[in-house]
Amino acid sequence: MKEEKQFGELFGFRHNEIANIVGVSQGLWSMYAIGRRSLPTRAYLRLAKMILFEEQQKNNPPAVRQLQPEERKHWEDKLNLNQISQHNIIKKLREHQEKYKPARKGLELLAFVTDESQAADFVADEMEKRRKDTFFPVLKARLEGVIERNSLHLQEQYEVKLQVLQCEEKCLKEKLSF
């Protein structure tokens, strides 16, 4: 059983597969595996060749496999799609940042202007005060909408997507360098 287990683990063969490869019946292989019988010379020679092959593989690792043209094209296409996705994400991130920053500053300025202590400097008469009472809430709602649509949370999500794509790009370039 020990011999069978060794060959099974070494080459990934099952009991009946090993018996067929060495050219003996399953029963004879079982008896050999538990130590009750010996194998014919021809079977021993095949086992010896298998063991010799394994030893050569240990001493000479396989050469680095070159990518086939179809595989190379596949990975290059994936790399191109990755770079396009990165470009699109960067573009969206910049758009959100460009909309968020001015809206944030506008909201801060609006808070400053509507502050009771500053209101006298910006509102000269009662008519202007009524106009601003209707205008400022609308302006504030619009700016808050812009901030919500371009929030820092959304920007962070795009940054994470960009980092994932950059890591994927690195892996794809490593794959293509072989």
C-alpha atoms as a PDB file:
ATOM      1  CA  MET A   1       0.000   0.000   0.000  1.00  0.00           C
ATOM      2  CA  LYS A   2       2.894   2.283   0.764  1.00  0.00           C
ATOM      3  CA  GLU A   3       4.303   1.939  -2.769  1.00  0.00           C
ATOM      4  CA  GLU A   4       0.895   2.587  -4.329  1.00  0.00           C
ATOM      5  CA  LYS A   5       0.377   5.656  -2.175  1.00  0.00           C
ATOM      6  CA  GLN A   6       3.798   6.992  -3.119  1.00  0.00           C
ATOM      7  CA  PHE A   7       3.129   6.646  -6.831  1.00  0.00           C
ATOM      8  CA  GLY A   8      -0.389   7.948  -6.459  1.00  0.00           C
ATOM      9  CA  GLU A   9       0.814  11.055  -4.640  1.00  0.00           C
ATOM     10  CA  LEU A  10       3.887  11.484  -6.811  1.00  0.00           C
ATOM     11  CA  PHE A  11       2.161  11.330 -10.177  1.00  0.00           C
ATOM     12  CA  GLY A  12      -1.483  11.853  -9.295  1.00  0.00           C
ATOM     13  CA  PHE A  13      -2.560   8.389 -10.495  1.00  0.00           C
ATOM     14  CA  ARG A  14      -5.177   6.097  -9.019  1.00  0.00           C
ATOM     15  CA  HIS A  15      -4.646   2.409  -8.256  1.00  0.00           C
ATOM     16  CA  ASN A  16      -5.997   1.104 -11.568  1.00  0.00           C
ATOM     17  CA  GLU A  17      -4.152   3.769 -13.588  1.00  0.00           C
ATOM     18  CA  ILE A  18      -0.779   2.852 -12.091  1.00  0.00           C
ATOM     19  CA  ALA A  19      -1.454  -0.836 -12.791  1.00  0.00           C
ATOM     20  CA  ASN A  20      -2.279  -0.076 -16.436  1.00  0.00           C
ATOM     21  CA  ILE A  21       0.782   2.132 -16.891  1.00  0.00           C
ATOM     22  CA  VAL A  22       3.231  -0.474 -15.572  1.00  0.00           C
ATOM     23  CA  GLY A  23       1.383  -3.181 -17.514  1.00  0.00           C
ATOM     24  CA  VAL A  24       0.099  -5.455 -14.757  1.00  0.00           C
ATOM     25  CA  SER A  25      -3.314  -6.403 -13.480  1.00  0.00           C
ATOM     26  CA  GLN A  26      -4.900  -4.450 -10.660  1.00  0.00           C
ATOM     27  CA  GLY A  27      -4.713  -7.501  -8.437  1.00  0.00           C
ATOM     28  CA  LEU A  28      -0.987  -7.963  -9.031  1.00  0.00           C
ATOM     29  CA  TRP A  29      -0.361  -4.283  -8.376  1.00  0.00           C
ATOM     30  CA  SER A  30      -2.339  -4.517  -5.130  1.00  0.00           C
ATOM     31  CA  MET A  31      -0.322  -7.517  -4.022  1.00  0.00           C
ATOM     32  CA  TYR A  32       2.910  -5.681  -4.910  1.00  0.00           C
ATOM     33  CA  ALA A  33       1.754  -2.559  -3.063  1.00  0.00           C
ATOM     34  CA  ILE A  34       1.163  -4.470   0.178  1.00  0.00           C
ATOM     35  CA  GLY A  35       4.409  -6.421  -0.202  1.00  0.00           C
ATOM     36  CA  ARG A  36       2.961  -9.878  -0.946  1.00  0.00           C
ATOM     37  CA  ARG A  37       4.172 -10.258  -4.545  1.00  0.00           C
ATOM     38  CA  SER A  38       6.871  -8.896  -6.773  1.00  0.00           C
ATOM     39  CA  LEU A  39       6.343  -7.393 -10.207  1.00  0.00           C
ATOM     40  CA  PRO A  40       7.549  -8.788 -13.525  1.00  0.00           C
ATOM     41  CA  THR A  41      10.844  -7.363 -14.800  1.00  0.00           C
ATOM     42  CA  ARG A  42       9.136  -5.357 -17.514  1.00  0.00           C
ATOM     43  CA  ALA A  43       6.923  -3.651 -14.853  1.00  0.00           C
ATOM     44  CA  TYR A  44       9.983  -2.899 -12.699  1.00  0.00           C
ATOM     45  CA  LEU A  45      11.668  -1.298 -15.714  1.00  0.00           C
ATOM     46  CA  ARG A  46       8.637   0.914 -16.308  1.00  0.00           C
ATOM     47  CA  LEU A  47       8.571   1.902 -12.635  1.00  0.00           C
ATOM     48  CA  ALA A  48      12.284   2.685 -12.802  1.00  0.00           C
ATOM     49  CA  LYS A  49      11.742   4.885 -15.875  1.00  0.00           C
ATOM     50  CA  MET A  50       8.927   6.705 -14.096  1.00  0.00           C
ATOM     51  CA  ILE A  51      11.109   7.321 -11.043  1.00  0.00           C
ATOM     52  CA  LEU A  52      14.026   8.405 -13.242  1.00  0.00           C
ATOM     53  CA  PHE A  53      11.740  10.814 -15.081  1.00  0.00           C
ATOM     54  CA  GLU A  54      10.610  12.301 -11.753  1.00  0.00           C
ATOM     55  CA  GLU A  55      14.221  12.729 -10.586  1.00  0.00           C
ATOM     56  CA  GLN A  56      15.133  14.493 -13.834  1.00  0.00           C
ATOM     57  CA  GLN A  57      12.162  16.819 -13.421  1.00  0.00           C
ATOM     58  CA  LYS A  58      13.298  17.697  -9.902  1.00  0.00           C
ATOM     59  CA  ASN A  59      16.826  18.477 -11.086  1.00  0.00           C
ATOM     60  CA  ASN A  60      15.792  20.322 -14.247  1.00  0.00           C
ATOM     61  CA  PRO A  61      12.803  22.537 -13.628  1.00  0.00           C
ATOM     62  CA  PRO A  62      10.792  23.238 -16.766  1.00  0.00           C
ATOM     63  CA  ALA A  63      11.860  26.260 -18.762  1.00  0.00           C
ATOM     64  CA  VAL A  64       9.782  29.385 -18.502  1.00  0.00           C
ATOM     65  CA  ARG A  65       6.923  28.958 -20.883  1.00  0.00           C
ATOM     66  CA  GLN A  66       6.656  31.551 -23.607  1.00  0.00           C
ATOM     67  CA  LEU A  67       3.215  32.881 -24.343  1.00  0.00           C
ATOM     68  CA  GLN A  68       1.643  31.717 -27.555  1.00  0.00           C
ATOM     69  CA  PRO A  69       0.600  34.503 -29.950  1.00  0.00           C
ATOM     70  CA  GLU A  70      -3.105  33.982 -29.150  1.00  0.00           C
ATOM     71  CA  GLU A  71      -2.428  34.082 -25.418  1.00  0.00           C
ATOM     72  CA  ARG A  72      -0.212  37.139 -25.781  1.00  0.00           C
ATOM     73  CA  LYS A  73      -2.913  38.936 -27.765  1.00  0.00           C
ATOM     74  CA  HIS A  74      -5.495  37.996 -25.117  1.00  0.00           C
ATOM     75  CA  TRP A  75      -3.367  39.462 -22.289  1.00  0.00           C
ATOM     76  CA  GLU A  76      -2.486  42.549 -24.356  1.00  0.00           C
ATOM     77  CA  ASP A  77      -6.192  43.129 -25.017  1.00  0.00           C
ATOM     78  CA  LYS A  78      -6.926  42.801 -21.296  1.00  0.00           C
ATOM     79  CA  LEU A  79      -4.112  45.268 -20.566  1.00  0.00           C
ATOM     80  CA  ASN A  80      -5.509  47.736 -23.117  1.00  0.00           C
ATOM     81  CA  LEU A  81      -9.011  47.452 -21.638  1.00  0.00           C
ATOM     82  CA  ASN A  82      -7.532  47.955 -18.181  1.00  0.00           C
ATOM     83  CA  GLN A  83      -5.737  51.112 -19.284  1.00  0.00           C
ATOM     84  CA  ILE A  84      -8.893  52.440 -20.934  1.00  0.00           C
ATOM     85  CA  SER A  85     -10.834  51.757 -17.726  1.00  0.00           C
ATOM     86  CA  GLN A  86      -8.144  53.533 -15.706  1.00  0.00           C
ATOM     87  CA  HIS A  87      -8.344  56.534 -18.020  1.00  0.00           C
ATOM     88  CA  ASN A  88     -12.149  56.647 -17.688  1.00  0.00           C
ATOM     89  CA  ILE A  89     -12.002  56.361 -13.889  1.00  0.00           C
ATOM     90  CA  ILE A  90      -9.384  59.129 -13.670  1.00  0.00           C
ATOM     91  CA  LYS A  91     -11.561  61.312 -15.891  1.00  0.00           C
ATOM     92  CA  LYS A  92     -14.665  60.709 -13.736  1.00  0.00           C
ATOM     93  CA  LEU A  93     -12.701  61.270 -10.527  1.00  0.00           C
ATOM     94  CA  ARG A  94     -11.400  64.612 -11.797  1.00  0.00           C
ATOM     95  CA  GLU A  95     -14.901  65.661 -12.863  1.00  0.00           C
ATOM     96  CA  HIS A  96     -16.279  64.882  -9.417  1.00  0.00           C
ATOM     97  CA  GLN A  97     -13.400  66.689  -7.719  1.00  0.00           C
ATOM     98  CA  GLU A  98     -13.811  69.729  -9.989  1.00  0.00           C
ATOM     99  CA  LYS A  99     -17.512  69.948  -9.147  1.00  0.00           C
ATOM    100  CA  TYR A 100     -17.163  69.183  -5.439  1.00  0.00           C
ATOM    101  CA  LYS A 101     -14.527  71.751  -4.467  1.00  0.00           C
ATOM    102  CA  PRO A 102     -16.275  74.883  -5.827  1.00  0.00           C
ATOM    103  CA  ALA A 103     -19.643  73.734  -4.470  1.00  0.00           C
ATOM    104  CA  ARG A 104     -18.087  73.221  -1.045  1.00  0.00           C
ATOM    105  CA  LYS A 105     -16.508  76.688  -1.148  1.00  0.00           C
ATOM    106  CA  GLY A 106     -19.800  78.186  -2.339  1.00  0.00           C
ATOM    107  CA  LEU A 107     -21.676  76.559   0.525  1.00  0.00           C
ATOM    108  CA  GLU A 108     -19.134  77.916   3.014  1.00  0.00           C
ATOM    109  CA  LEU A 109     -19.441  81.401   1.488  1.00  0.00           C
ATOM    110  CA  LEU A 110     -23.229  81.150   1.608  1.00  0.00           C
ATOM    111  CA  ALA A 111     -23.045  80.224   5.288  1.00  0.00           C
ATOM    112  CA  PHE A 112     -20.804  83.249   5.851  1.00  0.00           C
ATOM    113  CA  VAL A 113     -23.139  85.600   3.948  1.00  0.00           C
ATOM    114  CA  THR A 114     -26.274  84.384   5.726  1.00  0.00           C
ATOM    115  CA  ASP A 115     -24.658  84.673   9.147  1.00  0.00           C
ATOM    116  CA  GLU A 116     -26.613  87.218  11.208  1.00  0.00           C
ATOM    117  CA  SER A 117     -23.518  89.235  12.033  1.00  0.00           C
ATOM    118  CA  GLN A 118     -22.618  89.613   8.333  1.00  0.00           C
ATOM    119  CA  ALA A 119     -26.162  90.018   6.968  1.00  0.00           C
ATOM    120  CA  ALA A 120     -26.136  93.808   7.342  1.00  0.00           C
ATOM    121  CA  ASP A 121     -23.187  94.114   4.945  1.00  0.00           C
ATOM    122  CA  PHE A 122     -24.906  92.077   2.195  1.00  0.00           C
ATOM    123  CA  VAL A 123     -28.555  93.107   2.557  1.00  0.00           C
ATOM    124  CA  ALA A 124     -29.195  96.848   2.200  1.00  0.00           C
ATOM    125  CA  ASP A 125     -32.976  97.105   2.366  1.00  0.00           C
ATOM    126  CA  GLU A 126     -36.110  95.086   3.106  1.00  0.00           C
ATOM    127  CA  MET A 127     -36.820  94.287  -0.575  1.00  0.00           C
ATOM    128  CA  GLU A 128     -33.356  92.895  -1.046  1.00  0.00           C
ATOM    129  CA  LYS A 129     -33.763  90.882   2.173  1.00  0.00           C
ATOM    130  CA  ARG A 130     -36.970  89.243   0.869  1.00  0.00           C
ATOM    131  CA  ARG A 131     -35.332  88.471  -2.450  1.00  0.00           C
ATOM    132  CA  LYS A 132     -32.363  86.899  -0.676  1.00  0.00           C
ATOM    133  CA  ASP A 133     -34.651  84.952   1.668  1.00  0.00           C
ATOM    134  CA  THR A 134     -36.072  83.186  -1.375  1.00  0.00           C
ATOM    135  CA  PHE A 135     -32.807  83.036  -3.330  1.00  0.00           C
ATOM    136  CA  PHE A 136     -30.396  81.769  -0.655  1.00  0.00           C
ATOM    137  CA  PRO A 137     -32.354  78.576   0.203  1.00  0.00           C
ATOM    138  CA  VAL A 138     -32.599  77.674  -3.494  1.00  0.00           C
ATOM    139  CA  LEU A 139     -28.879  78.311  -3.947  1.00  0.00           C
ATOM    140  CA  LYS A 140     -28.082  76.323  -0.817  1.00  0.00           C
ATOM    141  CA  ALA A 141     -30.215  73.376  -1.999  1.00  0.00           C
ATOM    142  CA  ARG A 142     -28.503  73.413  -5.405  1.00  0.00           C
ATOM    143  CA  LEU A 143     -25.018  73.465  -3.858  1.00  0.00           C
ATOM    144  CA  GLU A 144     -25.934  70.681  -1.422  1.00  0.00           C
ATOM    145  CA  GLY A 145     -27.192  68.617  -4.368  1.00  0.00           C
ATOM    146  CA  VAL A 146     -23.900  69.120  -6.202  1.00  0.00           C
ATOM    147  CA  ILE A 147     -21.978  68.126  -3.076  1.00  0.00           C
ATOM    148  CA  GLU A 148     -24.144  65.039  -2.600  1.00  0.00           C
ATOM    149  CA  ARG A 149     -23.737  63.928  -6.232  1.00  0.00           C
ATOM    150  CA  ASN A 150     -19.964  64.445  -6.065  1.00  0.00           C
ATOM    151  CA  SER A 151     -19.374  63.419  -2.461  1.00  0.00           C
ATOM    152  CA  LEU A 152     -16.062  62.436  -0.944  1.00  0.00           C
ATOM    153  CA  HIS A 153     -17.450  58.929  -0.476  1.00  0.00           C
ATOM    154  CA  LEU A 154     -18.051  58.602  -4.214  1.00  0.00           C
ATOM    155  CA  GLN A 155     -14.604  60.007  -4.954  1.00  0.00           C
ATOM    156  CA  GLU A 156     -13.089  57.471  -2.565  1.00  0.00           C
ATOM    157  CA  GLN A 157     -14.887  54.647  -4.374  1.00  0.00           C
ATOM    158  CA  TYR A 158     -13.365  55.795  -7.663  1.00  0.00           C
ATOM    159  CA  GLU A 159      -9.928  55.977  -6.037  1.00  0.00           C
ATOM    160  CA  VAL A 160     -10.288  52.387  -4.800  1.00  0.00           C
ATOM    161  CA  LYS A 161     -11.373  51.225  -8.271  1.00  0.00           C
ATOM    162  CA  LEU A 162      -8.358  53.002  -9.718  1.00  0.00           C
ATOM    163  CA  GLN A 163      -6.008  51.290  -7.262  1.00  0.00           C
ATOM    164  CA  VAL A 164      -7.499  47.893  -8.117  1.00  0.00           C
ATOM    165  CA  LEU A 165      -7.042  48.559 -11.826  1.00  0.00           C
ATOM    166  CA  GLN A 166      -3.448  49.664 -11.240  1.00  0.00           C
ATOM    167  CA  CYS A 167      -2.702  46.429  -9.357  1.00  0.00           C
ATOM    168  CA  GLU A 168      -4.346  44.443 -12.134  1.00  0.00           C
ATOM    169  CA  GLU A 169      -2.256  46.331 -14.683  1.00  0.00           C
ATOM    170  CA  LYS A 170       0.903  45.421 -12.784  1.00  0.00           C
ATOM    171  CA  CYS A 171      -0.088  41.733 -12.812  1.00  0.00           C
ATOM    172  CA  LEU A 172      -0.913  41.839 -16.519  1.00  0.00           C
ATOM    173  CA  LYS A 173       2.445  43.434 -17.321  1.00  0.00           C
ATOM    174  CA  GLU A 174       4.206  40.715 -15.314  1.00  0.00           C
ATOM    175  CA  LYS A 175       2.228  38.103 -17.233  1.00  0.00           C
ATOM    176  CA  LEU A 176       3.287  39.659 -20.539  1.00  0.00           C
ATOM    177  CA  SER A 177       6.942  39.954 -19.537  1.00  0.00           C
ATOM    178  CA  PHE A 178       7.343  36.154 -19.487  1.00  0.00           C
END
